Coordinates of C-alpha atoms in Angstrom, one line a residue:
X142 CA 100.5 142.1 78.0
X143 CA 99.3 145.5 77.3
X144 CA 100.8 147.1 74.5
X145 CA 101.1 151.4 73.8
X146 CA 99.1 153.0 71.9
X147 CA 102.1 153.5 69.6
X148 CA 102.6 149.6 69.3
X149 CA 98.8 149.1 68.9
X150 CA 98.9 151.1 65.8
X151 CA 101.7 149.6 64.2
X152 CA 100.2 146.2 64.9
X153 CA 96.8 147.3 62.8
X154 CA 98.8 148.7 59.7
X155 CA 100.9 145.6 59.9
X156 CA 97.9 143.3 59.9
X157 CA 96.8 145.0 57.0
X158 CA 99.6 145.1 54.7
X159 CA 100.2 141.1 55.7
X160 CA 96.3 140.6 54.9
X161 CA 95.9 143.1 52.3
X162 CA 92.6 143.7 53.8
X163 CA 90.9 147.0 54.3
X164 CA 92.2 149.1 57.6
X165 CA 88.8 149.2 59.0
X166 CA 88.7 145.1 59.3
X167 CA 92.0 144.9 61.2
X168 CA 90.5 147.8 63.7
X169 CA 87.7 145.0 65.2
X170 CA 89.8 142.1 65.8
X171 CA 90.6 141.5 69.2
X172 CA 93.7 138.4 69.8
X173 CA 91.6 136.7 72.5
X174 CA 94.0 133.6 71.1
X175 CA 96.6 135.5 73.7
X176 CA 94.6 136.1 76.4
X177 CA 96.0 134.0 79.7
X178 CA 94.2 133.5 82.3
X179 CA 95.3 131.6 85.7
X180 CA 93.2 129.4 87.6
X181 CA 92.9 129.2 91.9
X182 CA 91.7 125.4 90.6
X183 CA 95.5 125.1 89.0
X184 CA 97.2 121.9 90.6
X185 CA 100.7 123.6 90.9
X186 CA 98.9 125.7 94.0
X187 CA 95.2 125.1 94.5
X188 CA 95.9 122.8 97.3
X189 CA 98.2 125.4 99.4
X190 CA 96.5 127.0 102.3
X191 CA 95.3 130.2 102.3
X192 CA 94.6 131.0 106.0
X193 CA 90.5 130.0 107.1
X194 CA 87.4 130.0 106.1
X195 CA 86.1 130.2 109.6
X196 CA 86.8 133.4 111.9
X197 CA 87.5 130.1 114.9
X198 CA 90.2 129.6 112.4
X199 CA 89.4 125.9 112.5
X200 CA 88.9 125.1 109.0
X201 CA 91.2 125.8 106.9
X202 CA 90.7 127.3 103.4
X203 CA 93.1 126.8 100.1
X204 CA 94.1 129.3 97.1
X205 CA 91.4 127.1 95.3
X206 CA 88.7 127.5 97.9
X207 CA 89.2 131.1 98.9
X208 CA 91.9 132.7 96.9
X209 CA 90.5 134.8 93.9
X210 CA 91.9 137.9 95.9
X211 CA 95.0 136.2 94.9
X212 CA 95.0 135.0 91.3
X213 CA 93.2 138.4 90.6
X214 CA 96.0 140.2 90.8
X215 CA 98.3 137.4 89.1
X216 CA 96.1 137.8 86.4
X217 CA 96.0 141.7 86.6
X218 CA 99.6 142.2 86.5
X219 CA 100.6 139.4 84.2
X220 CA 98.0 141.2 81.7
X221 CA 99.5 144.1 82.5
X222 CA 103.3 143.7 81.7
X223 CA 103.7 139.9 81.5
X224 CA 105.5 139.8 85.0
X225 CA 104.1 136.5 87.0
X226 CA 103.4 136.8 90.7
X227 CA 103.8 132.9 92.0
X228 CA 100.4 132.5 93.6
X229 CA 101.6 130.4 96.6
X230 CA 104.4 133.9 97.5
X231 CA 101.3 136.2 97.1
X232 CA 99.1 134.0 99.3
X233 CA 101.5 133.5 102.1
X234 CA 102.7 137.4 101.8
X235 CA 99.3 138.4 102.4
X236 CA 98.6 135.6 105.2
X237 CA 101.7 136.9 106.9
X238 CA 101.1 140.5 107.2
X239 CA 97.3 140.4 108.0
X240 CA 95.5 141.0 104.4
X241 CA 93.8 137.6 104.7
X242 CA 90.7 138.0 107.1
X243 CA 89.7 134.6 108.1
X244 CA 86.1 134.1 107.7
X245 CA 86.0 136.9 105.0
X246 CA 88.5 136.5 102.6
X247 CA 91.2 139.3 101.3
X248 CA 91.3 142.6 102.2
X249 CA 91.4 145.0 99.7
X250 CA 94.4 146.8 101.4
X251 CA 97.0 144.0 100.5
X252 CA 96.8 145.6 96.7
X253 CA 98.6 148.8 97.7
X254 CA 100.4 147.0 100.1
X255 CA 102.2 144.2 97.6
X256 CA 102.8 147.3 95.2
X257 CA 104.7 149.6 97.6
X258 CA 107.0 146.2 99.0
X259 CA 107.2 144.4 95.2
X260 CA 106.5 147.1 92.5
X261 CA 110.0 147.7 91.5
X262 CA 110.2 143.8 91.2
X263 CA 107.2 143.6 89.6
X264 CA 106.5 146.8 87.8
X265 CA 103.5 147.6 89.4
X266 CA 102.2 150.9 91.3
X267 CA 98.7 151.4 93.2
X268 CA 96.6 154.2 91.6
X269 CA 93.5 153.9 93.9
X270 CA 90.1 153.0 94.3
X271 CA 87.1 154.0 92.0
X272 CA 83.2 153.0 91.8
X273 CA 83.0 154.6 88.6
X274 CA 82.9 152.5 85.0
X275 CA 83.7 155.8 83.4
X276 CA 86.6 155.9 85.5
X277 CA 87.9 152.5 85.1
X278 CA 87.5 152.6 81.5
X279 CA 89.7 156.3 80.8
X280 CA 92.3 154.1 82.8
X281 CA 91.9 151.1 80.8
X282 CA 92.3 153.3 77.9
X283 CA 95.2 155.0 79.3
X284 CA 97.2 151.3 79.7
X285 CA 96.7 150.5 83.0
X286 CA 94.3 147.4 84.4
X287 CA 91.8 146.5 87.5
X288 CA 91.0 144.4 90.2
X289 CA 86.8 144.6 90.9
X290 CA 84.9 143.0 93.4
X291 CA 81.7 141.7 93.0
X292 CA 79.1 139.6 95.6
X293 CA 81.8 137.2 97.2
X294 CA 84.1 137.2 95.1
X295 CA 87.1 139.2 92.6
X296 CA 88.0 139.3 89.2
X297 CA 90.7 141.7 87.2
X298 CA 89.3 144.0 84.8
X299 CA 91.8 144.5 82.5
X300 CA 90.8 146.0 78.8
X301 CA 88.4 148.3 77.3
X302 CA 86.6 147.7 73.3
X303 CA 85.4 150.9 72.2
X304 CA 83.9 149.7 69.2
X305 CA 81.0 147.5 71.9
X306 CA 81.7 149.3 75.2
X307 CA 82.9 146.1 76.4
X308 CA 85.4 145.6 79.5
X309 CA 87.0 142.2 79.7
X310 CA 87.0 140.4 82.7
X311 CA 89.3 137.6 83.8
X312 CA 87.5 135.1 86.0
X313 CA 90.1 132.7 88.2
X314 CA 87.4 130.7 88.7
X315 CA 85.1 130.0 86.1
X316 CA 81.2 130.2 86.2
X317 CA 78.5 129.9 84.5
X318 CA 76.6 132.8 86.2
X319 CA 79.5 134.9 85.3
X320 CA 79.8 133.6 81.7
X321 CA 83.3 133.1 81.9
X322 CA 82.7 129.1 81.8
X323 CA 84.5 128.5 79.0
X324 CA 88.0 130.4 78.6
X325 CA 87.8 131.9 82.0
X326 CA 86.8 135.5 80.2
X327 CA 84.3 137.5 79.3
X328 CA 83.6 140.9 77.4
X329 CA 80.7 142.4 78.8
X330 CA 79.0 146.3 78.8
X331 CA 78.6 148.3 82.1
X332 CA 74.9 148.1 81.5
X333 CA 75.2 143.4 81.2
X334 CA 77.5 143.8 84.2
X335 CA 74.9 146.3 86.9
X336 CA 72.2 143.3 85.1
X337 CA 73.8 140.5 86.9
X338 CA 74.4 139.9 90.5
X339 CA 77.5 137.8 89.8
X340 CA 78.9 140.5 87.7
X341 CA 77.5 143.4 89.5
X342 CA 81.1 145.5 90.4
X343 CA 80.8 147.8 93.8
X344 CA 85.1 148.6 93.7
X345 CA 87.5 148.8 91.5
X346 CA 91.4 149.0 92.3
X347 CA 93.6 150.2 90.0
X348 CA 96.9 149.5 88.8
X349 CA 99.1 150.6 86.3
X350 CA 102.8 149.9 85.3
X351 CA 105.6 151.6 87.5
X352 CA 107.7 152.4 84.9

């Protein structure tokens, strides 16, 4: 969960008097220990379908074949405020009113769509659309988080480490080529992400909490 400014601070000095360590060491930790990160691959919904992968809509596709549209935005919102979005609701809601394209995958409407219907429940509202890092980062920095697409697939972007320039990416289904392999996250620079295909962002949606 992302925590205020006000909250971040009081953490550091509290690390520091519990540590009696020098300010300046508490400043570049980061508590990846906390970081949660949910899978399409997870048992309690992989299996579910998740409209096609064909446009025939003759094969059909599951939350762990086709749905990182999906547990992108679990992931963004639960890193947001801690409120869960049950994967299997979010995938038929979007089946249901037309934000899963079969043959493509998920629209990038059902975003501002499932925030305007559930954001109350949720605490979420739709800021919009950027292609810029140095926008997504002032609105990391200002509390909020991100859904980015990249090549075939979509991760949430959801923190900003000023000390490397680093944005941290949760992956919902782990890869090698997107270095998220091991944890399912990665912190990597603008410049590491326009170097790799796999990480190469062309969209960013953003979201921030409604209250």
């Amino acid at each position: 969960m992302k925590r205020s400014i006000k909250e971040k601070v009081l953490a550091i000095v509290l690390c520091c008097v519990l540590n009696f360590i020098p300010i300046f060491t508490c400043l570049s930790v980061k508590a990846d220990a906390t970081i949660t990160v949910y899978s399409q691959t997870d048992s309690r919904w992989a299996n579910h379908q998740y409209g096609y992968k064909n446009t025939a809509g003759t094969q059909k596709a599951t939350i762990s074949s086709g749905g990182c549209g999906i547990l992108s935005y679990v992931n963004a919102v639960y890193y947001l405020n801690g409120k869960f979005i049950d994967p299997i609701y979010l995938a038929d809601w979007s089946v249901n009113h037309g934000y899963r394209i079969n043959g493509v995958g998920t629209s990038l409407n059902l975003y501002k769509a499932f925030a305007d219907s559930h954001g109350t429940k949720y605490n979420i509202s739709y800021v919009g659309t950027t292609t810029s890092y140095s926008d997504l980062k002032n609105h990391l920095n200002d509390g909020g988080v991100a859904i980015g697409r990249v090549p075939g697939h979509l991760m949430a972007v959801v923190d900003y480490n000023s000390s490397n320039k680093s944005f941290l990416i949760l992956d919902s289904y782990k890869s090698n080529n997107r270095y998220t392999s091991q944890n399912g996250y990665t912190w990597q620079t603008e410049d590491s992400c326009r170097g790799r295909e796999k990480l190469n962002f062309t969209t960013f949606i953003l979201l921030k909490n409604r209250l």
